[in-house]
Amino acid sequence: MRTYSKSGVVLALAVFGAACSDFLSGPGLTENPNSPVVATPQQQMIAMQSNMATRLEGQLARCAGVFTQQLIGSNNQQLTYCTQYGVTELDISGQMSGFYTGGGLVAMRNIEASGDPLLGGIAKIWEGLAFGTATSVWGDLPYSEALDLSILTPRLDRQEDIYAAVQTRLDEGITLLQSG
């Protein structure tokens, strides 16, 4: 019996030692194809359009429509949010972060910096639409310092300043589209 115990311990240590080796690393094993770190401007454009469709036609639009009595049918899915006014800051934070990351402002600025006048013009117009909507919903927002990585807590830009920046972005986008 003691021999079996010793053999079991030795076998377990051998298996444990082999499991700690790096046999699961290398090309094709350590890169996650579902989490890319580099994307072309066209790929970022698709992600940005999908993200903005979710932002502009999702929960924010439904709640605004119910609150302004343009929609009914809030006794089921929207009961807590809209009929009982049970919206908390945790319910909306995901909506706000989508305007910045995951196909938000970061992708828009990457597309604008690509040098393609057609894609850049489209991205500037999307940025105007997105942040005009965002400032209409939330008022003052981080905008001018939002993508500066050296600033951990960007300042809030006044709503009026964001509207002015949005108008400038729209004009720039129209100019780029006309030249493209």
Coordinates of N, CA and C in Angstrom, one line a residue:
M1 N 0.8 -1.2 0.0 CA 0.0 0.0 0.0 C 0.9 1.3 0.0
R2 N 1.9 1.2 0.8 CA 2.9 2.3 0.9 C 3.6 2.6 -0.5
T3 N 3.8 1.5 -1.2 CA 4.5 1.7 -2.5 C 3.5 2.4 -3.5
Y4 N 2.2 2.0 -3.4 CA 1.2 2.7 -4.3 C 1.1 4.2 -3.9
S5 N 1.2 4.5 -2.7 CA 1.1 5.9 -2.3 C 2.3 6.7 -2.8
K6 N 3.5 6.1 -2.6 CA 4.7 6.8 -3.1 C 4.7 6.9 -4.6
S7 N 4.2 5.9 -5.3 CA 4.1 5.9 -6.7 C 3.1 7.0 -7.2
G8 N 2.0 7.1 -6.4 CA 1.0 8.1 -6.7 C 1.5 9.5 -6.6
V9 N 2.3 9.8 -5.5 CA 2.9 11.1 -5.3 C 3.9 11.4 -6.3
V10 N 4.8 10.5 -6.7 CA 5.7 10.7 -7.8 C 5.1 11.0 -9.1
L11 N 4.0 10.2 -9.4 CA 3.3 10.5 -10.6 C 2.6 11.8 -10.6
A12 N 2.0 12.2 -9.5 CA 1.4 13.5 -9.4 C 2.4 14.6 -9.6
L13 N 3.5 14.5 -9.0 CA 4.6 15.5 -9.2 C 5.1 15.6 -10.6
A14 N 5.2 14.5 -11.3 CA 5.6 14.4 -12.7 C 4.6 15.1 -13.5
V15 N 3.3 14.8 -13.3 CA 2.3 15.5 -14.1 C 2.2 17.0 -13.8
F16 N 2.3 17.3 -12.6 CA 2.3 18.8 -12.2 C 3.5 19.5 -12.8
G17 N 4.7 18.9 -12.8 CA 5.9 19.5 -13.4 C 5.7 19.6 -14.9
A18 N 5.1 18.6 -15.6 CA 4.9 18.7 -17.0 C 3.9 19.8 -17.4
A19 N 2.9 19.9 -16.5 CA 1.8 20.9 -16.8 C 2.3 22.3 -16.7
C20 N 3.4 22.5 -15.9 CA 3.9 23.9 -15.8 C 4.8 24.3 -16.9
S21 N 5.1 23.4 -17.9 CA 5.9 23.8 -19.0 C 5.1 24.7 -19.9
D22 N 5.9 25.4 -20.8 CA 5.2 26.3 -21.7 C 4.9 25.7 -23.1
F23 N 4.4 24.5 -23.1 CA 4.1 23.8 -24.3 C 2.8 24.4 -25.0
L24 N 2.1 25.3 -24.3 CA 0.9 26.0 -24.9 C 1.3 27.4 -25.3
S25 N 2.5 27.7 -25.7 CA 2.8 29.0 -26.2 C 3.4 28.9 -27.5
G26 N 3.4 30.0 -28.2 CA 4.0 30.0 -29.6 C 3.0 30.6 -30.6
P27 N 3.4 30.7 -31.8 CA 2.5 31.2 -32.8 C 1.2 30.5 -33.0
G28 N 0.1 31.2 -33.0 CA -1.2 30.6 -33.1 C -1.8 30.1 -31.8
L29 N -1.0 30.1 -30.7 CA -1.5 29.7 -29.4 C -1.7 30.8 -28.4
T30 N -0.9 31.8 -28.5 CA -0.9 32.9 -27.5 C -1.6 34.1 -28.0
E31 N -1.9 34.2 -29.3 CA -2.7 35.4 -29.8 C -4.2 35.0 -29.8
N32 N -5.0 35.9 -29.3 CA -6.4 35.7 -29.3 C -7.0 36.4 -30.5
P33 N -7.5 35.6 -31.5 CA -8.1 36.3 -32.7 C -9.4 37.1 -32.4
N34 N -10.0 36.9 -31.2 CA -11.2 37.6 -30.9 C -10.9 38.9 -30.1
S35 N -9.6 39.1 -29.9 CA -9.2 40.4 -29.2 C -8.0 41.0 -29.9
P36 N -8.3 41.5 -31.1 CA -7.2 42.1 -31.9 C -6.6 43.4 -31.3
V37 N -5.4 43.6 -31.5 CA -4.7 44.9 -31.0 C -4.5 45.9 -32.1
V38 N -4.6 45.4 -33.4 CA -4.4 46.3 -34.5 C -5.6 46.1 -35.4
A39 N -6.2 47.2 -35.9 CA -7.3 47.1 -36.9 C -7.1 48.2 -38.0
T40 N -7.6 47.9 -39.1 CA -7.5 48.8 -40.3 C -8.6 49.9 -40.0
P41 N -8.5 51.0 -40.7 CA -9.5 52.0 -40.6 C -10.9 51.5 -41.0
Q42 N -10.9 50.6 -42.0 CA -12.2 50.0 -42.5 C -12.8 49.2 -41.4
Q43 N -12.0 48.4 -40.7 CA -12.5 47.5 -39.6 C -13.0 48.4 -38.4
Q44 N -12.3 49.5 -38.1 CA -12.7 50.4 -37.1 C -14.0 51.1 -37.4
M45 N -14.1 51.4 -38.7 CA -15.4 52.0 -39.2 C -16.6 51.1 -39.0
I46 N -16.4 49.9 -39.3 CA -17.5 48.9 -39.0 C -17.9 48.8 -37.5
A47 N -16.8 48.7 -36.7 CA -17.0 48.7 -35.2 C -17.7 49.9 -34.7
M48 N -17.2 51.1 -35.2 CA -17.8 52.4 -34.8 C -19.3 52.5 -35.2
Q49 N -19.6 52.1 -36.4 CA -21.0 52.2 -36.9 C -21.9 51.2 -36.1
S50 N -21.4 50.1 -35.8 CA -22.2 49.1 -35.0 C -22.4 49.7 -33.6
N51 N -21.3 50.2 -33.0 CA -21.4 50.7 -31.6 C -22.4 51.9 -31.6
M52 N -22.3 52.8 -32.5 CA -23.1 54.0 -32.5 C -24.6 53.6 -32.8
A53 N -24.9 52.6 -33.6 CA -26.2 52.1 -33.7 C -26.8 51.6 -32.4
T54 N -26.0 51.0 -31.6 CA -26.4 50.5 -30.3 C -26.6 51.7 -29.4
R55 N -25.7 52.7 -29.4 CA -25.9 53.8 -28.5 C -27.1 54.6 -28.9
L56 N -27.3 54.9 -30.2 CA -28.4 55.8 -30.6 C -29.7 55.2 -30.7
E57 N -29.8 53.9 -30.8 CA -31.1 53.2 -30.9 C -31.4 52.2 -29.8
G58 N -30.5 52.3 -28.8 CA -30.7 51.3 -27.7 C -31.5 51.9 -26.5
Q59 N -30.9 51.6 -25.3 CA -31.6 51.9 -24.0 C -31.8 53.4 -23.9
L60 N -30.9 54.2 -24.3 CA -31.0 55.7 -24.1 C -32.3 56.2 -24.9
A61 N -32.4 55.7 -26.2 CA -33.5 56.1 -27.0 C -34.8 55.6 -26.4
R62 N -34.8 54.4 -26.0 CA -36.1 53.8 -25.4 C -36.5 54.6 -24.2
C63 N -35.6 54.9 -23.3 CA -36.0 55.6 -22.1 C -36.4 57.0 -22.4
A64 N -35.7 57.7 -23.3 CA -36.1 59.0 -23.7 C -37.5 59.0 -24.3
G65 N -37.8 58.0 -25.1 CA -39.1 57.9 -25.7 C -40.2 57.7 -24.7
V66 N -40.0 56.9 -23.7 CA -41.0 56.6 -22.7 C -41.1 57.8 -21.8
F67 N -40.0 58.5 -21.4 CA -40.1 59.6 -20.5 C -40.9 60.8 -21.2
T68 N -40.8 60.9 -22.5 CA -41.4 62.0 -23.2 C -42.8 61.5 -23.8
Q69 N -43.2 60.4 -23.4 CA -44.5 59.8 -23.7 C -44.7 59.6 -25.2
Q70 N -43.6 59.3 -25.9 CA -43.7 58.9 -27.3 C -43.9 57.4 -27.5
L71 N -43.5 56.7 -26.5 CA -43.6 55.2 -26.6 C -44.5 54.7 -25.4
I72 N -45.2 53.6 -25.6 CA -45.9 52.9 -24.6 C -45.4 51.5 -24.5
G73 N -46.0 50.7 -23.7 CA -45.6 49.3 -23.6 C -44.5 49.1 -22.6
S74 N -44.5 49.9 -21.6 CA -43.4 49.9 -20.6 C -43.7 49.0 -19.4
N75 N -44.7 48.1 -19.6 CA -45.1 47.3 -18.5 C -44.3 46.0 -18.4
N76 N -43.5 45.7 -19.4 CA -42.7 44.5 -19.4 C -41.2 44.8 -19.3
Q77 N -40.5 44.8 -20.4 CA -39.1 45.0 -20.4 C -38.6 46.3 -19.7
Q78 N -39.4 47.3 -20.0 CA -38.9 48.7 -19.5 C -39.6 49.0 -18.2
L79 N -40.2 48.1 -17.5 CA -41.0 48.4 -16.3 C -40.1 49.1 -15.2
T80 N -39.0 48.5 -14.9 CA -38.2 49.1 -13.8 C -37.5 50.4 -14.3
Y81 N -37.0 50.5 -15.5 CA -36.3 51.6 -16.0 C -37.3 52.8 -16.1
C82 N -38.4 52.6 -16.8 CA -39.1 53.8 -17.2 C -40.4 54.0 -16.4
T83 N -41.2 53.0 -16.3 CA -42.5 53.2 -15.6 C -42.3 53.5 -14.1
Q84 N -41.4 52.8 -13.5 CA -41.2 53.0 -12.0 C -40.0 53.9 -11.8
Y85 N -39.4 54.5 -12.8 CA -38.3 55.5 -12.7 C -37.2 54.9 -11.8
G86 N -36.8 53.7 -12.1 CA -35.8 53.0 -11.3 C -34.4 53.0 -12.0
V87 N -34.2 54.1 -12.7 CA -32.9 54.2 -13.4 C -31.8 54.6 -12.3
T88 N -30.7 54.0 -12.3 CA -29.6 54.4 -11.4 C -28.4 54.7 -12.3
E89 N -27.4 55.2 -11.7 CA -26.1 55.6 -12.4 C -25.5 54.3 -13.0
L90 N -25.7 53.2 -12.4 CA -25.1 51.9 -12.9 C -25.7 51.5 -14.1
D91 N -27.0 51.8 -14.4 CA -27.7 51.4 -15.6 C -27.2 52.1 -16.8
I92 N -26.7 53.3 -16.6 CA -26.4 54.2 -17.8 C -24.9 54.3 -18.0
S93 N -24.1 53.9 -17.1 CA -22.6 54.1 -17.2 C -22.1 53.3 -18.4
G94 N -22.6 52.1 -18.7 CA -22.2 51.4 -19.9 C -22.6 52.1 -21.2
Q95 N -23.7 52.8 -21.1 CA -24.1 53.6 -22.3 C -23.1 54.7 -22.5
M96 N -22.7 55.4 -21.5 CA -21.8 56.5 -21.6 C -20.4 56.1 -22.1
S97 N -19.9 55.0 -21.5 CA -18.6 54.6 -21.9 C -18.5 54.1 -23.4
G98 N -19.6 53.7 -23.9 CA -19.7 53.3 -25.3 C -19.4 54.5 -26.3
F99 N -19.7 55.7 -25.8 CA -19.4 56.9 -26.6 C -17.9 57.1 -26.7
Y100 N -17.1 56.5 -25.8 CA -15.6 56.8 -25.8 C -14.8 55.5 -26.3
T101 N -15.1 54.3 -25.8 CA -14.4 53.2 -26.2 C -15.2 52.2 -27.0
G102 N -14.6 51.1 -27.4 CA -15.3 50.0 -28.1 C -16.0 50.5 -29.4
G103 N -15.3 51.3 -30.2 CA -16.0 51.8 -31.4 C -16.5 53.2 -31.2
G104 N -16.1 53.8 -30.1 CA -16.5 55.2 -29.8 C -15.5 56.2 -30.3
L105 N -15.3 57.2 -29.5 CA -14.4 58.3 -29.9 C -13.0 57.9 -30.2
V106 N -12.5 56.8 -29.6 CA -11.1 56.3 -29.9 C -11.1 55.9 -31.3
A107 N -12.1 55.1 -31.7 CA -12.1 54.6 -33.1 C -12.3 55.7 -34.1
M108 N -13.2 56.7 -33.8 CA -13.4 57.8 -34.7 C -12.1 58.6 -34.9
R109 N -11.4 58.9 -33.9 CA -10.2 59.6 -34.1 C -9.1 58.8 -34.8
N110 N -9.1 57.5 -34.6 CA -8.1 56.6 -35.4 C -8.5 56.7 -36.8
I111 N -9.7 56.6 -37.2 CA -10.2 56.7 -38.6 C -9.8 58.0 -39.2
E112 N -10.1 59.1 -38.4 CA -9.8 60.4 -38.9 C -8.3 60.6 -39.2
A113 N -7.5 60.0 -38.4 CA -6.0 60.1 -38.5 C -5.4 59.2 -39.6
S114 N -6.3 58.4 -40.2 CA -5.8 57.4 -41.2 C -5.3 58.1 -42.5
G115 N -5.8 59.3 -42.8 CA -5.4 60.0 -44.0 C -6.4 59.8 -45.2
D116 N -7.3 58.9 -45.1 CA -8.3 58.7 -46.1 C -9.4 59.8 -46.0
P117 N -9.5 60.7 -47.0 CA -10.5 61.8 -46.8 C -12.0 61.3 -46.7
L118 N -12.3 60.2 -47.4 CA -13.7 59.7 -47.4 C -14.0 59.2 -46.0
L119 N -13.1 58.2 -45.5 CA -13.4 57.7 -44.2 C -13.3 58.7 -43.1
G120 N -12.3 59.6 -43.3 CA -12.1 60.7 -42.3 C -13.3 61.6 -42.2
G121 N -13.9 61.9 -43.4 CA -15.1 62.8 -43.4 C -16.3 62.1 -42.7
I122 N -16.4 60.8 -43.0 CA -17.5 60.0 -42.4 C -17.4 59.9 -40.9
A123 N -16.1 59.7 -40.5 CA -15.9 59.6 -39.0 C -16.1 60.9 -38.3
K124 N -15.8 62.0 -38.9 CA -16.0 63.3 -38.3 C -17.5 63.6 -38.2
I125 N -18.3 63.2 -39.2 CA -19.7 63.4 -39.1 C -20.3 62.5 -38.1
W126 N -19.8 61.3 -38.0 CA -20.3 60.4 -36.9 C -20.0 61.0 -35.5
E127 N -18.8 61.5 -35.4 CA -18.4 62.1 -34.1 C -19.3 63.3 -33.8
G128 N -19.6 64.1 -34.7 CA -20.5 65.2 -34.5 C -21.9 64.7 -34.0
L129 N -22.4 63.7 -34.7 CA -23.7 63.1 -34.3 C -23.6 62.5 -32.9
A130 N -22.6 61.7 -32.7 CA -22.5 61.0 -31.4 C -22.3 62.0 -30.2
F131 N -21.4 62.9 -30.3 CA -21.2 63.8 -29.2 C -22.2 64.9 -29.1
G132 N -22.9 65.3 -30.2 CA -24.0 66.1 -30.1 C -25.2 65.5 -29.3
T133 N -25.3 64.2 -29.6 CA -26.4 63.4 -28.8 C -25.9 63.2 -27.4
A134 N -24.7 62.9 -27.2 CA -24.2 62.6 -25.8 C -24.3 63.8 -24.9
T135 N -24.0 65.0 -25.4 CA -24.1 66.2 -24.6 C -25.5 66.6 -24.5
S136 N -26.4 66.3 -25.4 CA -27.8 66.5 -25.2 C -28.4 65.7 -24.1
V137 N -27.9 64.5 -23.9 CA -28.4 63.6 -22.9 C -27.8 63.9 -21.5
W138 N -26.4 64.1 -21.5 CA -25.8 64.2 -20.2 C -25.3 65.6 -19.8
G139 N -25.3 66.6 -20.8 CA -24.8 67.9 -20.5 C -23.3 68.0 -20.6
D140 N -22.6 68.5 -19.6 CA -21.2 68.6 -19.6 C -20.5 67.2 -19.6
L141 N -19.5 67.1 -20.5 CA -18.8 65.8 -20.7 C -17.3 66.0 -20.9
P142 N -16.5 65.0 -20.6 CA -15.1 65.0 -21.0 C -15.1 64.9 -22.5
Y143 N -14.5 65.9 -23.2 CA -14.4 65.8 -24.6 C -13.0 66.2 -25.1
S144 N -12.6 67.4 -24.8 CA -11.4 67.9 -25.4 C -10.2 67.2 -24.8
E145 N -10.2 66.7 -23.6 CA -9.1 66.0 -23.0 C -9.4 64.5 -22.8
A146 N -10.5 64.0 -23.4 CA -10.9 62.7 -23.2 C -9.9 61.6 -23.7
L147 N -9.2 61.9 -24.7 CA -8.3 60.8 -25.2 C -6.8 61.1 -24.9
D148 N -6.5 62.1 -24.0 CA -5.2 62.3 -23.6 C -4.8 61.4 -22.5
L149 N -4.0 60.4 -22.8 CA -3.6 59.3 -21.8 C -2.9 59.8 -20.6
S150 N -2.3 61.0 -20.7 CA -1.5 61.5 -19.6 C -2.4 62.2 -18.5
I151 N -3.7 62.3 -18.9 CA -4.7 62.9 -17.9 C -5.6 61.9 -17.4
L152 N -5.5 61.5 -16.1 CA -6.3 60.4 -15.6 C -7.7 60.9 -15.4
T153 N -8.0 62.1 -15.0 CA -9.4 62.6 -14.8 C -9.5 63.8 -15.7
P154 N -10.0 63.6 -17.0 CA -10.1 64.8 -17.9 C -11.2 65.7 -17.4
R155 N -11.1 67.0 -17.6 CA -12.1 68.0 -17.2 C -13.3 67.8 -18.0
L156 N -14.4 68.3 -17.4 CA -15.7 68.3 -18.1 C -15.7 69.6 -19.0
D157 N -16.0 69.4 -20.2 CA -16.2 70.5 -21.1 C -17.7 71.0 -21.0
R158 N -17.9 72.3 -21.0 CA -19.3 72.8 -21.0 C -20.1 72.3 -22.2
Q159 N -21.4 72.1 -22.0 CA -22.2 71.7 -23.1 C -22.1 72.6 -24.3
E160 N -22.1 73.9 -24.0 CA -22.0 74.9 -25.1 C -20.8 74.7 -25.9
D161 N -19.6 74.4 -25.2 CA -18.4 74.3 -25.9 C -18.4 73.0 -26.8
I162 N -19.0 71.9 -26.2 CA -19.1 70.7 -27.0 C -20.0 70.9 -28.3
Y163 N -21.1 71.6 -28.1 CA -21.9 71.9 -29.3 C -21.1 72.7 -30.4
A164 N -20.3 73.6 -29.9 CA -19.4 74.4 -30.9 C -18.4 73.5 -31.5
A165 N -17.8 72.6 -30.8 CA -16.8 71.6 -31.3 C -17.5 70.7 -32.3
V166 N -18.7 70.3 -31.9 CA -19.5 69.4 -32.8 C -19.8 70.0 -34.1
Q167 N -20.1 71.3 -34.1 CA -20.4 72.0 -35.4 C -19.2 72.1 -36.2
T168 N -18.0 72.3 -35.5 CA -16.7 72.4 -36.3 C -16.4 71.0 -36.9
R169 N -16.7 70.0 -36.1 CA -16.4 68.6 -36.7 C -17.3 68.3 -37.9
L170 N -18.6 68.7 -37.8 CA -19.5 68.5 -38.9 C -19.0 69.3 -40.2
D171 N -18.6 70.5 -40.0 CA -18.1 71.3 -41.1 C -16.8 70.7 -41.7
E172 N -15.9 70.2 -40.9 CA -14.7 69.5 -41.3 C -15.1 68.3 -42.1
G173 N -16.0 67.5 -41.6 CA -16.5 66.3 -42.3 C -17.0 66.5 -43.6
I174 N -17.9 67.5 -43.7 CA -18.5 67.9 -45.0 C -17.4 68.3 -46.0
T175 N -16.4 69.1 -45.6 CA -15.3 69.5 -46.4 C -14.5 68.3 -46.9
L176 N -14.2 67.4 -46.0 CA -13.5 66.2 -46.4 C -14.3 65.3 -47.4
L177 N -15.6 65.2 -47.2 CA -16.4 64.4 -48.1 C -16.4 65.0 -49.5
Q178 N -16.5 66.3 -49.5 CA -16.5 67.0 -50.8 C -15.2 66.9 -51.6
S179 N -14.1 66.8 -50.8 CA -12.8 66.6 -51.4 C -12.5 65.2 -51.8
G180 N -13.2 64.2 -51.1 CA -12.9 62.8 -51.3 C -13.7 62.3 -52.5

